Amino acid sequence: MEDYKNFLKEVLITRENLQKRITELGEEISQDYEGKELLLISILRGGVFFTVDLMKNIDIPHVVEFMGISSYGIGARESTGNVRITYDIQTNIKDKHVLLVEDIIDSGHTLSSVIEKLRIQHPASLEVCTLLDKASRREVDVPIRYCGFDIEDKFVFGYGLDIDEYFRGLPFIGVVDLDKYEPED
Ligand code: IMP
Ligand code: MG
C-alpha cells in the first residue's frame, strides 16, 4: 500500500475536533444512562477506535462487547442487505441497555440488520451511536440516537475507517481523492 499522502484530498475532521466531539458524546451518554446497566456493542473493525475513546469519556459503569459483521455483494465499498455475523457477542443482552457503536452509517444496511438480530434478544433498550453519518446515502432507515458528525457523500478514511483495510490507525478523518487512488487487486 502506498503512502496516504499521495491521495489525501483534505483532512475533514482533525484529531482535536474528533476528541472534542467524543468528549461531548461521552458526557451526554453518561447523563442519559445514569443508574442503568449500559452495554456498548462495538462493531468490528472500524467502530473499535471510536469505542475506545468514547469509553474513556463515559464516567458511569459500563461494559463492552464486540460484534463482527461482513456484508457481501457488490465490491468491498458498497454494502448490501446481505449481512453476516462473523463474530458474535458473548453475553446475554436481555434487559440490558444496549448502545451500538459504529464508525459510519452509509446505506444503513449493516446497522439495520444488526438491530434486527439484536431486537429479538429483548434488550431493555437499543440505541445507536455513530461517529459519522452520510445521510444522503441512506437506503434503509436507521434510528440514530447519538451522532458525532454529519458528512457529505465522500469516501473517507482514518480513525477506524479503512481503505482496503489500511489506515484505520490514523488519528484524523481524511477524504480520499479518487482521481489519485488506484485500488490494488
Ligand atoms: P452501510 O451498511 O452502507 O451503512 O455501510 C457501513 C459500512 O461501510 C461502515 O461500517 C464502513 O465499514 C463502510 N463505509 C461506508 N462508507 C465508508 C467510507 O467513506 N470509508 C470507509 N468505509 C466506509
Ligand atoms: Mg464498518
PDB file of N, CA, C and O and ligand atoms in Angstrom, residues 44 46 102-103, ligand 2:
ATOM      1  N   LEU A  44     -16.980  -4.308  14.851  1.00  0.00           N
ATOM      2  CA  LEU A  44     -15.639  -4.540  14.304  1.00  0.00           C
ATOM      3  C   LEU A  44     -15.628  -4.272  12.795  1.00  0.00           C
ATOM      4  O   LEU A  44     -16.634  -4.508  12.151  1.00  0.00           O
ATOM      5  N   GLY A  46     -14.039  -1.194  12.227  1.00  0.00           N
ATOM      6  CA  GLY A  46     -13.956   0.261  12.219  1.00  0.00           C
ATOM      7  C   GLY A  46     -14.450   0.963  13.467  1.00  0.00           C
ATOM      8  O   GLY A  46     -13.958   2.025  13.818  1.00  0.00           O
ATOM      9  N   GLU A 102     -20.705   2.506  16.167  1.00  0.00           N
ATOM     10  CA  GLU A 102     -20.263   2.252  14.793  1.00  0.00           C
ATOM     11  C   GLU A 102     -19.471   3.439  14.270  1.00  0.00           C
ATOM     12  O   GLU A 102     -19.651   4.569  14.725  1.00  0.00           O
ATOM     13  N   ASP A 103     -18.606   3.184  13.309  1.00  0.00           N
ATOM     14  CA  ASP A 103     -17.793   4.266  12.737  1.00  0.00           C
ATOM     15  C   ASP A 103     -18.602   5.176  11.809  1.00  0.00           C
ATOM     16  O   ASP A 103     -18.536   6.388  11.893  1.00  0.00           O
TER      17      ASP A 103
HETATM   18 MG    MG B   2     -17.562  -0.857   9.488  1.00  0.00          MG
END
